[in-house]
Short mmCIF file of N, CA and C in Angstrom, two decimals:
data_model
loop_
_atom_site.label_atom_id
_atom_site.label_comp_id
_atom_site.label_asym_id
_atom_site.label_seq_id
_atom_site.Cartn_x
_atom_site.Cartn_y
_atom_site.Cartn_z
N MET A 1 -35.27 -13.63 13.98
CA MET A 1 -33.91 -13.99 13.88
C MET A 1 -33.76 -15.08 12.81
N GLY A 2 -32.57 -15.12 12.05
CA GLY A 2 -32.34 -16.05 11.07
C GLY A 2 -32.05 -17.42 11.54
N GLU A 3 -32.07 -18.30 10.64
CA GLU A 3 -31.75 -19.66 10.90
C GLU A 3 -30.28 -19.82 11.31
N PRO A 4 -29.86 -20.77 12.09
CA PRO A 4 -28.49 -20.96 12.53
C PRO A 4 -27.58 -21.25 11.24
N GLU A 5 -28.06 -22.04 10.37
CA GLU A 5 -27.32 -22.34 9.12
C GLU A 5 -27.07 -21.07 8.27
N GLY A 6 -28.09 -20.23 8.16
CA GLY A 6 -27.96 -18.94 7.46
C GLY A 6 -27.01 -18.02 8.07
N LEU A 7 -26.94 -18.01 9.41
CA LEU A 7 -26.02 -17.11 10.16
C LEU A 7 -24.54 -17.62 9.89
N LEU A 8 -24.44 -18.95 9.98
CA LEU A 8 -23.02 -19.48 9.78
C LEU A 8 -22.56 -19.19 8.37
N ILE A 9 -23.44 -19.29 7.38
CA ILE A 9 -23.04 -19.07 5.97
C ILE A 9 -22.69 -17.55 5.81
N GLU A 10 -23.52 -16.68 6.35
CA GLU A 10 -23.30 -15.25 6.26
C GLU A 10 -21.99 -14.88 6.98
N ALA A 11 -21.74 -15.46 8.17
CA ALA A 11 -20.53 -15.16 8.85
C ALA A 11 -19.32 -15.64 8.08
N SER A 12 -19.36 -16.84 7.44
CA SER A 12 -18.26 -17.30 6.73
C SER A 12 -18.04 -16.50 5.44
N ARG A 13 -19.05 -16.04 4.84
CA ARG A 13 -18.93 -15.14 3.64
C ARG A 13 -18.25 -13.84 3.99
N ILE A 14 -18.60 -13.24 5.10
CA ILE A 14 -18.04 -11.96 5.62
C ILE A 14 -16.49 -12.25 5.93
N ALA A 15 -16.17 -13.39 6.61
CA ALA A 15 -14.76 -13.60 6.95
C ALA A 15 -13.98 -13.82 5.69
N THR A 16 -14.55 -14.44 4.70
CA THR A 16 -13.86 -14.76 3.49
C THR A 16 -13.51 -13.48 2.70
N VAL A 17 -14.46 -12.58 2.63
CA VAL A 17 -14.32 -11.28 1.93
C VAL A 17 -13.27 -10.49 2.76
N ALA A 18 -13.33 -10.44 4.00
CA ALA A 18 -12.30 -9.70 4.81
C ALA A 18 -10.88 -10.20 4.62
N ALA A 19 -10.79 -11.56 4.60
CA ALA A 19 -9.46 -12.20 4.41
C ALA A 19 -8.94 -11.94 2.98
N ARG A 20 -9.85 -11.93 1.95
CA ARG A 20 -9.39 -11.67 0.61
C ARG A 20 -8.93 -10.16 0.52
N ASP A 21 -9.70 -9.27 1.09
CA ASP A 21 -9.28 -7.84 0.99
C ASP A 21 -7.93 -7.58 1.77
N LEU A 22 -7.72 -8.25 2.91
CA LEU A 22 -6.46 -8.13 3.59
C LEU A 22 -5.39 -8.71 2.78
N TRP A 23 -5.51 -9.82 2.17
CA TRP A 23 -4.53 -10.44 1.33
C TRP A 23 -4.18 -9.51 0.20
N ARG A 24 -5.18 -8.88 -0.46
CA ARG A 24 -4.86 -7.97 -1.60
C ARG A 24 -4.08 -6.73 -1.18
N ARG A 25 -4.42 -6.18 0.02
CA ARG A 25 -3.71 -5.02 0.52
C ARG A 25 -2.28 -5.36 0.94
N ALA A 26 -2.01 -6.56 1.48
CA ALA A 26 -0.75 -6.92 2.07
C ALA A 26 0.23 -7.48 0.95
N ARG A 27 -0.23 -7.84 -0.19
CA ARG A 27 0.68 -8.44 -1.21
C ARG A 27 1.58 -7.32 -1.74
N PRO A 28 2.76 -7.70 -2.18
CA PRO A 28 3.67 -6.65 -2.79
C PRO A 28 3.14 -6.16 -4.09
N PRO A 29 3.42 -4.95 -4.47
CA PRO A 29 2.93 -4.47 -5.81
C PRO A 29 3.64 -5.21 -6.94
N ALA A 30 2.99 -5.28 -8.05
CA ALA A 30 3.57 -5.88 -9.19
C ALA A 30 4.62 -5.06 -9.81
N ASP A 31 5.64 -5.74 -10.25
CA ASP A 31 6.86 -5.03 -10.85
C ASP A 31 6.41 -4.40 -12.15
N THR A 32 6.53 -3.06 -12.28
CA THR A 32 6.13 -2.39 -13.41
C THR A 32 7.26 -2.07 -14.42
N GLY A 33 8.53 -2.40 -13.97
CA GLY A 33 9.64 -2.12 -14.83
C GLY A 33 10.08 -0.76 -14.71
N ARG A 34 9.46 0.10 -14.00
CA ARG A 34 9.95 1.51 -13.80
C ARG A 34 10.92 1.59 -12.72
N PRO A 35 11.88 2.54 -12.81
CA PRO A 35 12.90 2.70 -11.65
C PRO A 35 12.23 3.09 -10.40
N ARG A 36 12.73 2.65 -9.29
CA ARG A 36 12.21 2.95 -8.01
C ARG A 36 13.06 4.17 -7.42
N LEU A 37 12.59 4.80 -6.38
CA LEU A 37 13.31 5.86 -5.79
C LEU A 37 14.65 5.47 -5.29
N ALA A 38 14.72 4.24 -4.73
CA ALA A 38 16.03 3.78 -4.26
C ALA A 38 17.06 3.70 -5.33
N ASP A 39 16.61 3.35 -6.60
CA ASP A 39 17.49 3.33 -7.78
C ASP A 39 17.98 4.68 -8.20
N LEU A 40 17.22 5.67 -8.04
CA LEU A 40 17.53 7.02 -8.58
C LEU A 40 17.95 8.07 -7.46
N ARG A 41 17.88 7.60 -6.22
CA ARG A 41 18.08 8.56 -5.12
C ARG A 41 19.39 9.35 -5.18
N ARG A 42 20.51 8.66 -5.34
CA ARG A 42 21.82 9.30 -5.36
C ARG A 42 21.87 10.28 -6.50
N ARG A 43 21.44 9.95 -7.71
CA ARG A 43 21.46 10.83 -8.85
C ARG A 43 20.61 12.09 -8.58
N LEU A 44 19.40 11.91 -7.97
CA LEU A 44 18.68 13.05 -7.66
C LEU A 44 19.24 13.95 -6.62
N GLU A 45 19.92 13.35 -5.63
CA GLU A 45 20.63 14.15 -4.61
C GLU A 45 21.75 14.94 -5.25
N LEU A 46 22.46 14.36 -6.06
CA LEU A 46 23.57 15.08 -6.81
C LEU A 46 23.01 16.22 -7.65
N PHE A 47 21.91 15.97 -8.33
CA PHE A 47 21.28 16.96 -9.22
C PHE A 47 20.82 18.14 -8.39
N ALA A 48 20.11 17.81 -7.29
CA ALA A 48 19.56 18.89 -6.44
C ALA A 48 20.77 19.68 -5.80
N ALA A 49 21.85 19.02 -5.41
CA ALA A 49 22.97 19.75 -4.89
C ALA A 49 23.65 20.65 -5.94
N ALA A 50 23.68 20.15 -7.26
CA ALA A 50 24.28 20.96 -8.25
C ALA A 50 23.40 22.19 -8.62
N VAL A 51 22.07 21.96 -8.61
CA VAL A 51 21.20 23.12 -8.95
C VAL A 51 20.99 24.13 -7.80
N CYS A 52 20.84 23.62 -6.61
CA CYS A 52 20.55 24.52 -5.49
C CYS A 52 21.77 24.88 -4.72
N GLY A 53 22.87 24.12 -4.84
CA GLY A 53 24.04 24.44 -4.00
C GLY A 53 23.98 24.00 -2.59
N VAL A 54 22.92 23.28 -2.28
CA VAL A 54 22.75 22.80 -0.89
C VAL A 54 22.53 21.33 -0.90
N ASP A 55 23.21 20.70 0.08
CA ASP A 55 23.08 19.22 0.08
C ASP A 55 21.81 18.85 0.86
N CYS A 56 20.87 18.21 0.15
CA CYS A 56 19.61 17.87 0.72
C CYS A 56 19.30 16.36 0.47
N PRO A 57 19.12 15.64 1.50
CA PRO A 57 18.81 14.17 1.31
C PRO A 57 17.40 14.02 0.68
N ILE A 58 17.22 12.98 -0.11
CA ILE A 58 15.96 12.64 -0.71
C ILE A 58 15.47 11.38 -0.10
N VAL A 59 14.33 11.39 0.47
CA VAL A 59 13.76 10.22 1.14
C VAL A 59 12.32 9.99 0.69
N ALA A 60 11.82 8.84 0.84
CA ALA A 60 10.45 8.51 0.40
C ALA A 60 9.49 9.11 1.38
N ALA A 61 8.34 9.51 0.90
CA ALA A 61 7.25 10.06 1.76
C ALA A 61 6.54 8.87 2.41
N ASP A 62 5.84 9.19 3.60
CA ASP A 62 5.10 8.21 4.32
C ASP A 62 3.96 7.72 3.33
N PRO A 63 3.60 6.47 3.37
CA PRO A 63 2.46 5.98 2.52
C PRO A 63 1.15 6.58 3.12
N PRO A 64 0.19 6.77 2.25
CA PRO A 64 -1.11 7.27 2.70
C PRO A 64 -1.78 6.34 3.70
N HIS A 65 -2.54 6.89 4.64
CA HIS A 65 -3.26 6.09 5.61
C HIS A 65 -4.30 5.21 4.97
N ALA A 66 -4.55 4.10 5.49
CA ALA A 66 -5.58 3.21 4.98
C ALA A 66 -6.98 3.87 5.26
N PRO A 67 -7.82 3.69 4.36
CA PRO A 67 -9.18 4.33 4.56
C PRO A 67 -9.90 3.65 5.71
N ASN A 68 -10.63 4.41 6.50
CA ASN A 68 -11.34 3.81 7.62
C ASN A 68 -12.80 3.99 7.36
N TRP A 69 -13.57 3.70 8.31
CA TRP A 69 -15.03 3.65 8.05
C TRP A 69 -15.65 5.08 7.88
N LEU A 70 -14.86 6.11 8.27
CA LEU A 70 -15.32 7.47 8.06
C LEU A 70 -15.16 7.84 6.64
N ALA A 71 -14.17 7.30 5.96
CA ALA A 71 -13.92 7.70 4.56
C ALA A 71 -14.99 7.10 3.72
#
């Protein structure tokens, strides 16, 4: 078994990496300057209604699941 100091250093490194990864996943995406769905939704709904003749709401899809240890 390793030395106690080495175990503490390794545990703190693992905790730091996990916290960094969590922080990167949770932060909001950078603004790219492109229009978002919320900005164009009404126009797309009107366009789809004009083309298809059916009123269909346009909503955002669910975000993909976070990868797990099986991935």
